[in-house]
Coordinates of C-alpha atoms and ligand atoms in Angstrom, one line a residue:
M1 CA -20.2 -2.6 6.4
T2 CA -17.4 0.2 6.8
S3 CA -17.7 3.6 5.9
D4 CA -16.0 3.4 2.6
T5 CA -18.1 0.2 1.1
T6 CA -21.6 0.6 0.0
P7 CA -24.3 -2.2 0.8
D8 CA -23.8 -3.3 -2.7
A9 CA -20.2 -4.4 -2.4
I10 CA -19.3 -7.8 -3.6
V11 CA -16.5 -9.9 -1.9
W12 CA -14.5 -12.9 -2.7
L13 CA -14.2 -15.3 0.1
N14 CA -12.7 -18.9 -0.1
G15 CA -13.9 -19.5 -3.7
E16 CA -17.1 -17.5 -3.7
L17 CA -18.4 -14.1 -4.6
T18 CA -20.8 -12.9 -2.0
P19 CA -22.4 -9.5 -0.8
L20 CA -20.2 -8.1 2.0
A21 CA -23.1 -8.2 4.3
D22 CA -23.3 -12.2 4.1
A23 CA -19.5 -12.6 4.1
R24 CA -18.6 -14.9 7.3
I25 CA -15.6 -16.5 8.8
P26 CA -15.5 -18.9 11.7
V27 CA -14.3 -17.2 14.8
L28 CA -11.4 -19.7 15.1
D29 CA -9.9 -18.2 12.0
R30 CA -6.3 -17.7 13.1
G31 CA -6.4 -14.4 11.3
F32 CA -9.1 -13.5 13.9
I33 CA -7.6 -15.3 16.9
F34 CA -3.8 -14.5 16.4
G35 CA -3.4 -11.9 13.5
D36 CA -2.0 -14.8 11.6
G37 CA -2.2 -13.8 8.1
I38 CA -0.8 -11.5 5.4
Y39 CA -2.5 -8.8 3.3
E40 CA -2.0 -6.7 0.2
V41 CA -3.4 -3.4 -1.2
V42 CA -3.5 -2.7 -4.7
P43 CA -4.7 0.6 -6.5
A44 CA -6.8 -0.2 -9.5
Y45 CA -7.1 3.0 -11.4
A46 CA -9.6 3.8 -13.8
L47 CA -7.7 5.7 -16.5
T48 CA -8.2 6.7 -20.1
P49 CA -5.4 5.3 -22.6
D50 CA -4.0 7.7 -25.0
G51 CA -6.3 8.2 -28.1
A52 CA -9.4 6.7 -26.3
S53 CA -12.4 7.7 -25.0
A54 CA -13.3 5.1 -22.3
T55 CA -11.5 4.2 -19.1
V56 CA -9.7 0.9 -18.7
R57 CA -8.9 -0.7 -15.2
V58 CA -5.2 -0.7 -14.5
P59 CA -4.3 -2.7 -11.3
F60 CA -1.1 -0.5 -11.2
R61 CA 2.3 -2.4 -10.4
I62 CA 0.5 -5.5 -10.1
R63 CA 3.3 -7.8 -10.6
Q64 CA 5.2 -6.1 -7.8
H65 CA 2.3 -6.3 -5.6
L66 CA 1.7 -10.1 -6.2
A67 CA 5.5 -10.7 -6.0
R68 CA 5.4 -9.0 -2.3
L69 CA 2.5 -11.1 -1.5
E70 CA 4.3 -14.3 -2.4
R71 CA 7.2 -13.0 -0.4
S72 CA 5.1 -12.2 2.8
L73 CA 3.4 -15.6 2.5
G74 CA 6.8 -17.2 2.1
K75 CA 8.1 -15.6 5.3
V76 CA 5.3 -17.0 7.5
S77 CA 5.2 -20.3 5.7
I78 CA 1.6 -20.1 4.3
D79 CA 1.4 -21.8 1.0
N80 CA 0.5 -19.1 -1.7
P81 CA -3.0 -20.3 -2.8
F82 CA -2.6 -19.0 -6.4
D83 CA -0.1 -18.2 -9.0
E84 CA 0.5 -14.9 -10.5
R85 CA -2.1 -15.6 -13.4
G86 CA -4.6 -16.8 -10.8
W87 CA -4.4 -13.7 -8.7
R88 CA -4.7 -11.6 -11.8
A89 CA -7.7 -13.4 -12.9
L90 CA -9.4 -13.3 -9.4
I91 CA -8.9 -9.7 -9.1
A92 CA -10.4 -9.0 -12.5
Q93 CA -13.3 -11.0 -11.4
V94 CA -13.9 -9.0 -8.1
I95 CA -13.7 -5.6 -9.9
D96 CA -16.0 -6.7 -12.5
A97 CA -18.4 -8.1 -10.0
N98 CA -18.5 -4.8 -7.9
E99 CA -18.8 -2.8 -11.3
R100 CA -21.8 -4.9 -12.2
A101 CA -23.2 -4.4 -8.7
G102 CA -22.8 -0.7 -9.1
A103 CA -20.5 -0.7 -5.9
I104 CA -17.6 0.9 -8.1
A105 CA -18.3 2.9 -11.1
R106 CA -16.5 2.0 -14.1
D107 CA -14.5 5.5 -14.2
Q108 CA -13.9 5.3 -10.3
H109 CA -10.5 4.7 -9.1
A110 CA -10.5 1.5 -6.7
I111 CA -8.5 -0.2 -4.0
V112 CA -8.2 -4.0 -4.0
Y113 CA -7.6 -5.6 -0.5
I114 CA -6.3 -9.3 -0.4
Q115 CA -6.0 -11.0 2.7
V116 CA -4.7 -14.7 3.1
T117 CA -4.6 -16.3 6.7
R118 CA -3.3 -19.4 8.0
G119 CA -6.9 -20.8 8.2
V120 CA -9.3 -22.2 10.8
A121 CA -8.0 -24.6 13.6
K122 CA -8.5 -25.2 17.3
R123 CA -6.8 -22.7 19.2
G124 CA -3.1 -23.5 19.8
H125 CA -0.3 -21.1 18.6
A126 CA 2.0 -23.4 16.7
F127 CA 1.1 -24.0 13.1
P128 CA -1.7 -26.6 12.9
A129 CA -1.6 -29.5 10.2
G130 CA -3.5 -29.8 7.0
I131 CA -5.5 -26.7 6.8
Q132 CA -6.4 -24.6 4.1
P133 CA -5.6 -20.7 4.1
T134 CA -8.6 -18.4 4.1
V135 CA -8.5 -16.2 1.1
F136 CA -10.5 -13.0 1.2
M137 CA -10.7 -10.1 -1.4
M138 CA -12.7 -6.9 -1.4
V139 CA -12.8 -3.9 -3.7
T140 CA -13.4 -0.3 -2.1
P141 CA -13.2 3.1 -3.7
L142 CA -9.8 4.9 -3.6
A143 CA -9.8 8.3 -2.3
L144 CA -6.5 9.9 -3.3
P145 CA -5.2 13.0 -1.5
N146 CA -7.2 16.2 -2.4
D147 CA -6.0 19.2 -4.4
A148 CA -5.3 21.2 -1.2
Q149 CA -3.2 18.6 0.3
R150 CA -1.1 18.4 -2.9
A151 CA -1.0 22.1 -3.2
N152 CA 0.0 22.8 0.6
G153 CA 1.5 19.5 1.8
V154 CA 0.3 17.9 5.0
R155 CA 1.0 17.5 8.5
C156 CA 2.7 14.8 10.0
V157 CA 3.9 14.0 13.7
S158 CA 6.6 11.8 15.0
A159 CA 6.9 9.1 17.5
E160 CA 9.0 6.2 18.7
D161 CA 8.7 2.8 16.6
R162 CA 7.5 0.3 19.1
R163 CA 6.4 -2.5 16.6
W164 CA 8.2 -5.8 16.1
L165 CA 11.2 -6.6 14.2
H166 CA 9.6 -8.0 11.1
C167 CA 8.0 -4.9 9.6
D168 CA 9.2 -6.3 6.2
I169 CA 6.4 -8.7 6.4
K170 CA 2.8 -7.3 5.2
S171 CA 1.3 -9.0 8.1
V172 CA -2.4 -8.3 9.3
S173 CA -1.1 -7.9 12.9
L174 CA -0.8 -4.3 12.8
L175 CA -1.8 -3.0 16.2
G176 CA 1.4 -1.1 16.2
N177 CA 0.5 0.6 13.0
V178 CA -3.0 1.1 14.3
L179 CA -1.7 2.9 17.7
M180 CA 0.4 5.1 15.4
A181 CA -2.4 5.9 13.0
Q182 CA -4.4 6.9 16.0
H183 CA -1.6 8.9 17.3
A184 CA -1.6 11.2 14.1
V185 CA -5.5 11.5 14.2
E186 CA -5.2 12.9 17.9
H187 CA -2.6 15.2 16.7
D188 CA -4.7 16.6 13.8
A189 CA -2.0 14.9 11.5
V190 CA -2.3 12.5 8.3
E191 CA 0.5 10.4 9.3
T192 CA 2.9 9.4 12.2
I193 CA 6.6 9.3 11.0
Q194 CA 8.4 6.7 13.3
L195 CA 12.0 6.5 14.5
R196 CA 13.6 3.6 16.1
D197 CA 16.9 4.3 18.1
G198 CA 17.1 7.7 16.7
F199 CA 16.7 6.7 13.0
V200 CA 13.6 7.2 10.8
T201 CA 11.8 3.8 10.0
E202 CA 8.6 4.4 8.1
G203 CA 4.9 6.2 8.6
S204 CA 2.2 3.8 10.1
S205 CA 1.1 2.9 6.5
S206 CA 3.7 4.6 4.4
N207 CA 7.5 5.0 3.4
V208 CA 9.3 8.2 4.1
W209 CA 11.5 10.1 2.1
V210 CA 13.7 13.1 2.7
V211 CA 15.2 15.7 0.6
R212 CA 18.5 17.6 1.4
D213 CA 20.8 19.8 -1.1
G214 CA 18.6 18.2 -4.2
V215 CA 19.5 14.5 -3.0
L216 CA 16.6 12.2 -2.1
Y217 CA 17.1 9.8 0.8
A218 CA 15.3 6.9 2.3
P219 CA 16.0 4.4 4.9
P220 CA 17.8 1.3 3.4
L221 CA 15.2 -1.7 3.0
S222 CA 15.5 -4.2 6.1
N223 CA 13.5 -5.8 8.6
R224 CA 12.6 -2.6 10.2
I225 CA 10.5 -1.4 7.3
L226 CA 8.0 -2.6 4.6
E227 CA 9.3 -2.7 1.2
G228 CA 6.4 -0.4 -0.2
I229 CA 5.8 -1.0 -3.9
R230 CA 6.3 2.7 -4.3
Y231 CA 9.8 2.3 -2.7
G232 CA 11.0 0.8 -5.7
L233 CA 8.8 3.0 -8.1
V234 CA 10.0 6.3 -6.5
E235 CA 13.5 5.2 -6.7
A236 CA 13.0 4.5 -10.5
L237 CA 11.2 7.8 -11.1
A238 CA 13.9 9.7 -9.4
E239 CA 16.4 8.3 -11.8
E240 CA 14.0 9.2 -14.6
C241 CA 14.0 12.9 -13.1
G242 CA 17.9 13.0 -12.9
I243 CA 17.4 13.2 -9.0
R244 CA 20.2 11.6 -7.1
F245 CA 18.7 8.7 -4.6
V246 CA 20.7 7.4 -1.7
A247 CA 19.4 4.5 0.6
Q248 CA 20.9 5.5 4.1
E249 CA 19.9 5.6 7.6
I250 CA 18.4 9.2 8.3
D251 CA 18.8 10.5 11.9
E252 CA 16.6 12.6 13.7
A253 CA 18.5 15.9 13.3
T254 CA 18.6 15.1 9.5
L255 CA 15.0 14.5 9.3
R256 CA 14.1 17.8 11.2
A257 CA 16.8 19.8 8.7
A258 CA 15.1 18.3 5.8
D259 CA 14.6 20.7 2.9
E260 CA 11.8 18.4 1.8
L261 CA 9.9 15.5 3.3
M262 CA 7.5 13.1 1.7
I263 CA 5.5 9.8 2.2
S264 CA 4.4 7.2 -0.5
S265 CA 2.0 4.4 -0.3
A266 CA -0.8 3.0 -2.6
T267 CA -3.4 5.5 -1.2
K268 CA -1.1 8.5 -1.0
E269 CA 1.0 7.9 -4.1
V270 CA 3.8 10.5 -3.2
L271 CA 2.6 13.2 -0.8
P272 CA 4.5 16.4 0.5
V273 CA 4.8 16.7 4.2
T274 CA 5.2 20.5 4.9
D275 CA 4.9 20.3 8.8
L276 CA 6.4 18.1 11.2
D277 CA 5.5 18.2 14.9
G278 CA 4.3 21.9 14.4
H279 CA 7.4 23.1 12.4
P280 CA 7.6 23.9 9.0
V281 CA 9.6 21.7 6.8
G282 CA 12.1 23.5 4.6
S283 CA 10.3 26.5 2.9
G284 CA 6.9 25.0 4.3
K285 CA 5.8 24.6 1.1
P286 CA 5.7 21.3 -1.4
G287 CA 9.3 21.6 -3.0
P288 CA 10.7 20.8 -6.5
V289 CA 11.9 17.3 -5.9
Y290 CA 8.2 16.4 -4.8
A291 CA 6.8 18.2 -8.0
A292 CA 9.1 16.3 -10.2
L293 CA 8.4 12.8 -8.6
Y294 CA 4.6 13.6 -8.6
A295 CA 4.6 14.4 -12.2
A296 CA 6.8 11.3 -12.9
Y297 CA 4.4 9.1 -11.0
Q298 CA 1.4 10.3 -13.0
R299 CA 3.5 9.5 -16.3
A300 CA 3.9 6.1 -14.7
K301 CA 0.3 5.6 -14.3
A302 CA -0.2 6.7 -17.9
R303 CA 2.4 4.4 -19.2
E304 CA 0.9 1.4 -17.5
T305 CA -2.6 2.5 -18.7
N306 CA -1.3 2.7 -22.3
E307 CA 0.1 -1.0 -21.7
V308 CA -2.9 -2.6 -20.2
A309 CA -4.9 -1.0 -23.3
A310 CA -2.6 -2.4 -25.9
I311 CA -2.6 -5.9 -24.2
A312 CA -6.5 -6.0 -24.2
T313 CA -6.5 -4.9 -27.9
Q314 CA -4.2 -7.6 -28.8
E315 CA -6.3 -10.4 -26.8
V316 CA -9.6 -9.0 -28.7
K317 CA -7.6 -9.7 -32.1
P318 CA -8.1 -13.3 -33.7
Ligands
PLP1 N1 5.0 0.8 5.1 C1 3.7 0.5 5.7 C2 4.1 0.0 7.3 C3 2.5 0.5 5.0 O1 1.5 0.0 5.7 C4 2.7 0.8 3.7 C5 1.4 0.7 2.9 O2 0.3 0.3 3.5 C6 3.7 1.2 3.2 C7 5.1 1.2 3.9 C8 3.8 1.6 1.7 O3 3.6 0.5 0.8 P1 3.0 0.5 -0.7 O4 3.8 1.6 -1.4 O5 3.0 -0.6 -1.1 O6 1.7 1.1 -0.5

């Protein structure tokens, strides 16, 4: 049991719904032995469609999350155990099980965690033949940034990126990211912004955005960063807001001279960084580009909520 799951949490493991406390995997699972697996984290909001009174469950940007899951699995040669339809049905099933069990309230935002490992085999580094992937899913409450963090921005620290060179794969081998997250905690910061060879890569669990003279910059997609689902989303939202976006390497001097700095992830959405390594970023307050992107993000959530509600209405009709 972890701090953000309740004793009533229900998980899905290899075809079965089971209480979290009873879920077991063999110690020879290659996820445990080698970190040989991949994962996904999908926000599943509980939002009220326009003109309705009850909330609907909105696994946000689910198509993009499942496409990234497919890409990550492909890059490490693990067969995807389900197609998009299958995954969508499973996600709905696990959320429903947790709502029924009272582990998640119907009006509470949630996070769906999906993990697929290569499976269980006698220990040996190379891929074993003929094994089935281990598939695990859990749902936990989503704690979004609080009002003070939104109003004032958050503090980050920077550090050298010492991870491997396949950061585009959403691998469960996260030791480098774990050390960077701990580095942030030890410096009273919410995130560590990493630099490799003098250029910004990403946070320990977020993408990084810099604003200079009204233009939004992010490092270009490559093997050095994860393509966050919010990477494409923020790019689209910038266009919607008339903000010019440029994917370009960001050197350390540009990072430190930013007018605005932001991080994005499933759990942070888009969040302003107003202090980097103890120095104010720009004015030291969240800026206008952040404000425009955050508002656009909330509109995107509302649009998807209305779409989910419209599909549900169609399905109910004979
Ligand atoms: N980069 C890393 C290393 C991450 O772990 C994450 C998310 O956890 C992201 C970027 C942002 O990805 P997303 O927007 O899909 O949450």
